Short mmCIF file of C-alpha atoms in Angstrom, two decimals:
data_model
loop_
_atom_site.label_atom_id
_atom_site.label_comp_id
_atom_site.label_asym_id
_atom_site.label_seq_id
_atom_site.Cartn_x
_atom_site.Cartn_y
_atom_site.Cartn_z
CA MET A 25 -13.12 26.87 -5.48
CA VAL A 26 -15.69 24.63 -7.20
CA LYS A 27 -18.25 23.34 -4.76
CA LYS A 28 -18.83 19.63 -4.71
CA ALA A 29 -22.26 18.59 -5.87
CA PRO A 30 -24.38 17.35 -2.97
CA ARG A 31 -24.55 13.58 -2.70
CA ARG A 32 -27.73 12.10 -3.93
CA THR A 33 -30.22 11.18 -1.23
CA ALA A 34 -30.30 7.52 -2.26
CA GLU A 35 -26.53 7.29 -1.89
CA ARG A 36 -26.59 8.96 1.53
CA ILE A 37 -29.33 6.60 2.68
CA LEU A 38 -27.22 3.56 1.81
CA GLU A 39 -24.11 4.95 3.50
CA VAL A 40 -25.92 5.76 6.74
CA THR A 41 -27.83 2.46 6.67
CA LEU A 42 -24.58 0.51 6.29
CA GLU A 43 -23.05 2.39 9.20
CA LEU A 44 -26.07 1.73 11.43
CA PHE A 45 -26.38 -1.93 10.40
CA ASN A 46 -22.69 -2.48 11.12
CA ARG A 47 -22.85 -0.70 14.44
CA PHE A 48 -26.06 -2.11 15.91
CA GLY A 49 -26.86 -5.15 13.78
CA GLU A 50 -29.53 -5.16 11.08
CA PRO A 51 -32.36 -6.58 13.28
CA ASN A 52 -31.90 -3.66 15.71
CA VAL A 53 -32.13 -0.89 13.10
CA SER A 54 -35.54 0.30 11.93
CA THR A 55 -36.32 2.52 8.94
CA THR A 56 -37.51 5.09 11.49
CA LEU A 57 -34.03 5.16 13.03
CA ILE A 58 -32.43 5.46 9.59
CA SER A 59 -34.62 8.39 8.58
CA ALA A 60 -34.01 10.09 11.96
CA GLU A 61 -30.23 9.66 11.58
CA LEU A 62 -30.44 11.18 8.10
CA ARG A 63 -32.82 13.92 9.27
CA ILE A 64 -35.24 13.15 6.48
CA SER A 65 -38.88 12.16 6.63
CA PRO A 66 -39.84 8.46 6.55
CA GLY A 67 -41.72 9.26 3.36
CA ASN A 68 -38.51 10.47 1.71
CA LEU A 69 -36.78 7.25 2.74
CA TYR A 70 -39.65 5.10 1.42
CA TYR A 71 -39.60 7.01 -1.86
CA HIS A 72 -36.09 5.67 -2.52
CA TYR A 73 -36.35 2.34 -0.69
CA PRO A 74 -39.98 1.27 -0.07
CA ALA A 75 -39.00 -1.56 2.28
CA LYS A 76 -36.13 -2.45 4.59
CA ASP A 77 -35.33 -5.50 2.47
CA GLU A 78 -34.61 -3.19 -0.45
CA LEU A 79 -31.96 -1.43 1.62
CA ILE A 80 -30.43 -4.78 2.55
CA ASN A 81 -30.50 -5.97 -1.06
CA ALA A 82 -28.94 -2.75 -2.37
CA LEU A 83 -26.08 -3.02 0.14
CA PHE A 84 -25.63 -6.71 -0.64
CA ASP A 85 -25.46 -5.92 -4.38
CA ARG A 86 -22.65 -3.45 -3.68
CA TYR A 87 -20.83 -6.06 -1.62
CA GLU A 88 -21.29 -8.75 -4.27
CA ARG A 89 -19.90 -6.52 -7.03
CA SER A 90 -16.81 -5.66 -4.99
CA LEU A 91 -16.36 -9.30 -3.98
CA THR A 92 -16.58 -10.55 -7.57
CA GLU A 93 -13.88 -8.10 -8.61
CA LEU A 94 -11.63 -9.07 -5.71
CA LEU A 95 -12.05 -12.83 -6.15
CA GLY A 96 -10.86 -12.45 -9.73
CA ALA A 97 -7.39 -11.70 -8.35
CA SER A 98 -7.12 -15.17 -6.77
CA GLY A 99 -5.53 -16.61 -9.89
CA GLY A 100 -2.54 -14.31 -9.43
CA VAL A 101 -1.58 -15.75 -6.03
CA ARG A 102 1.72 -17.60 -6.24
CA ASN A 103 3.14 -17.69 -2.71
CA VAL A 104 2.42 -17.07 0.96
CA GLU A 105 3.01 -13.32 0.66
CA ASP A 106 0.46 -13.05 -2.15
CA ALA A 107 -1.99 -15.23 -0.24
CA TRP A 108 -1.61 -13.15 2.93
CA PHE A 109 -2.35 -9.93 1.04
CA PHE A 110 -5.29 -11.51 -0.79
CA MET A 111 -6.88 -12.89 2.38
CA HIS A 112 -6.39 -9.68 4.31
CA THR A 113 -7.98 -7.67 1.49
CA LEU A 114 -10.87 -10.13 1.43
CA PHE A 115 -11.36 -9.79 5.17
CA GLU A 116 -11.30 -5.99 4.83
CA LEU A 117 -14.21 -6.20 2.40
CA ILE A 118 -16.09 -8.57 4.69
CA TRP A 119 -15.48 -6.13 7.56
CA GLN A 120 -16.84 -3.25 5.48
CA TYR A 121 -20.14 -5.17 5.19
CA ARG A 122 -19.86 -6.99 8.48
CA PHE A 123 -23.57 -6.73 9.29
CA LEU A 124 -24.15 -9.40 6.62
CA TYR A 125 -21.89 -11.82 8.48
CA ARG A 126 -22.87 -10.79 11.99
CA ASP A 127 -26.55 -11.50 11.29
CA LEU A 128 -26.12 -13.94 8.41
CA ASN A 129 -28.42 -16.77 9.48
CA ASP A 130 -31.16 -14.36 10.52
CA LEU A 131 -30.91 -12.46 7.25
CA LEU A 132 -31.05 -15.60 5.15
CA SER A 133 -34.11 -16.88 7.01
CA LYS A 134 -36.03 -13.67 6.21
CA ASN A 135 -34.80 -12.76 2.73
CA ARG A 136 -35.23 -15.30 -0.07
CA ARG A 137 -33.22 -13.23 -2.57
CA LEU A 138 -30.30 -12.99 -0.18
CA GLU A 139 -30.52 -16.72 0.53
CA LYS A 140 -30.11 -17.55 -3.17
CA HIS A 141 -27.38 -14.97 -3.80
CA PHE A 142 -25.33 -15.98 -0.79
CA GLN A 143 -25.17 -19.52 -2.14
CA VAL A 144 -23.58 -18.00 -5.24
CA VAL A 145 -21.18 -16.06 -3.01
CA LEU A 146 -20.10 -19.28 -1.28
CA HIS A 147 -19.63 -21.00 -4.64
CA ASN A 148 -17.52 -18.10 -5.94
CA LYS A 149 -15.41 -17.95 -2.78
CA THR A 150 -14.71 -21.68 -2.99
CA HIS A 151 -13.82 -21.41 -6.67
CA ALA A 152 -11.45 -18.53 -5.91
CA VAL A 153 -9.74 -20.43 -3.09
CA ARG A 154 -9.27 -23.43 -5.39
CA ASN A 155 -7.65 -21.08 -7.92
CA LEU A 156 -5.39 -19.78 -5.17
CA LEU A 157 -4.32 -23.30 -4.21
CA ASP A 158 -3.76 -24.26 -7.85
CA GLY A 159 -1.61 -21.18 -8.43
CA MET A 160 0.51 -21.80 -5.35
CA ALA A 161 0.91 -25.47 -6.29
CA ARG A 162 2.03 -24.60 -9.83
CA ALA A 163 4.55 -22.12 -8.40
CA GLY A 164 5.95 -24.78 -6.05
CA ALA A 165 4.85 -23.00 -2.88
CA LEU A 166 2.79 -25.98 -1.71
CA GLN A 167 2.11 -29.59 -2.49
CA ILE A 168 -1.41 -30.88 -2.03
CA ASP A 169 -3.04 -34.12 -3.11
CA ALA A 170 -5.91 -33.51 -5.51
CA ARG A 171 -8.18 -35.43 -3.13
CA GLU A 172 -7.43 -32.94 -0.35
CA LEU A 173 -7.88 -29.81 -2.42
CA GLU A 174 -11.67 -29.61 -2.25
CA PRO A 175 -12.07 -30.16 1.53
CA THR A 176 -9.19 -27.77 2.22
CA ALA A 177 -10.77 -25.07 0.04
CA THR A 178 -14.12 -25.64 1.75
CA SER A 179 -12.55 -25.40 5.22
CA MET A 180 -10.89 -22.12 4.27
CA VAL A 181 -14.22 -20.72 3.05
CA VAL A 182 -15.94 -21.79 6.27
CA VAL A 183 -13.40 -19.85 8.33
CA LEU A 184 -13.69 -16.88 5.97
CA THR A 185 -17.47 -16.86 6.25
CA TYR A 186 -17.86 -17.36 9.98
CA TRP A 187 -14.74 -15.72 11.39
CA LEU A 188 -16.51 -12.51 12.39
CA SER A 189 -19.24 -14.55 14.08
CA PHE A 190 -16.53 -16.28 16.09
CA GLU A 191 -14.98 -12.91 16.99
CA TYR A 192 -18.40 -11.64 18.07
CA VAL A 193 -19.01 -14.64 20.34
CA ARG A 194 -15.56 -14.17 21.88
CA ASP A 195 -16.20 -10.54 22.77
CA PRO A 196 -19.75 -9.34 21.95
CA ARG A 197 -19.22 -5.83 23.32
CA ARG A 198 -16.08 -4.96 21.38
CA ALA A 199 -15.37 -7.47 18.63
CA LEU A 200 -17.15 -5.66 15.78
CA GLU A 201 -16.24 -2.11 16.81
CA PRO A 202 -13.92 -0.15 14.47
CA GLU A 203 -11.02 -0.12 16.94
CA SER A 204 -11.01 -3.95 16.90
CA ALA A 205 -10.93 -4.23 13.12
CA GLN A 206 -7.23 -4.58 12.41
CA ALA A 207 -6.59 -7.27 15.02
CA ALA A 208 -9.69 -9.23 14.02
CA LEU A 209 -8.80 -9.16 10.32
CA LEU A 210 -5.21 -10.23 10.95
CA ARG A 211 -6.36 -13.12 13.13
CA GLY A 212 -8.81 -14.17 10.45
CA ALA A 213 -6.23 -14.10 7.64
CA HIS A 214 -3.77 -16.02 9.82
CA HIS A 215 -6.25 -18.76 10.72
CA VAL A 216 -7.43 -19.23 7.13
CA LEU A 217 -3.87 -19.56 5.85
CA ASN A 218 -2.84 -21.73 8.79
CA LEU A 219 -4.97 -24.46 7.19
CA LEU A 220 -2.29 -24.63 4.49
CA MET A 221 0.56 -25.38 6.93
CA PRO A 222 0.68 -29.16 6.24
CA TYR A 223 1.04 -28.52 2.50
CA LEU A 224 3.46 -25.58 2.36
CA GLU A 225 7.04 -25.89 1.15
CA PRO A 226 9.33 -25.46 4.23
CA GLY A 227 10.51 -21.98 3.22
CA GLN A 228 6.94 -20.86 2.64
CA ARG A 229 5.86 -22.35 5.98
CA ALA A 230 8.58 -20.39 7.76
CA HIS A 231 7.58 -17.23 5.91
CA LEU A 232 3.94 -17.60 6.96
CA LEU A 233 4.99 -18.01 10.60
CA GLN A 234 7.17 -14.92 10.23
CA LEU A 235 4.34 -12.88 8.72
CA ALA A 236 1.91 -13.92 11.43
CA SER A 237 4.43 -13.10 14.14
CA ALA A 238 5.29 -9.70 12.67
CA TYR A 239 1.69 -8.60 12.24
CA SER A 240 0.61 -9.88 15.65
CA GLN A 241 3.13 -7.53 17.22
#
């Protein structure tokens, strides 16, 4: 059997840092804790990432690359089923990097690079949701006045961006634990798409209610 090559230290550092940030929240995780969890010296950690902000930025860059790829699929959404799958996949990615959303305002206040890049993230999310609405409208799944498209897209992005914060406020001890993930993501996808209810074609409206009911069980 061919032995797998050991993972590079820099890669291991990011994986463990993401796990700790997600579990405890970024403000509560020090570089000392990260190096102790990895069983490496602080000097070894600093060799790869000289400051905590560099760890945050490296993880954010990973998230942004994955998000950009995923948002590109928004133009292929044609109906409620497509939209449900797209939103759930988007929430899964947000969950994977949930520390960014759990501590978003704090992170932005301390990290100028993150502040600028997250504005791009919001812009790209809004653009993707507009594409989703356009695709569904062209396919006859919904009817929406052009004047309502922008505020509806913005409202959907607001729910997308702050849903995990809402979940955390609801249940701080358990909301962001792995065992809560599936229920939280399904609730998020349902509430984002529920904003489309007034505009959906009757059959599509019924299908969304059916999907939400099936998954909630």
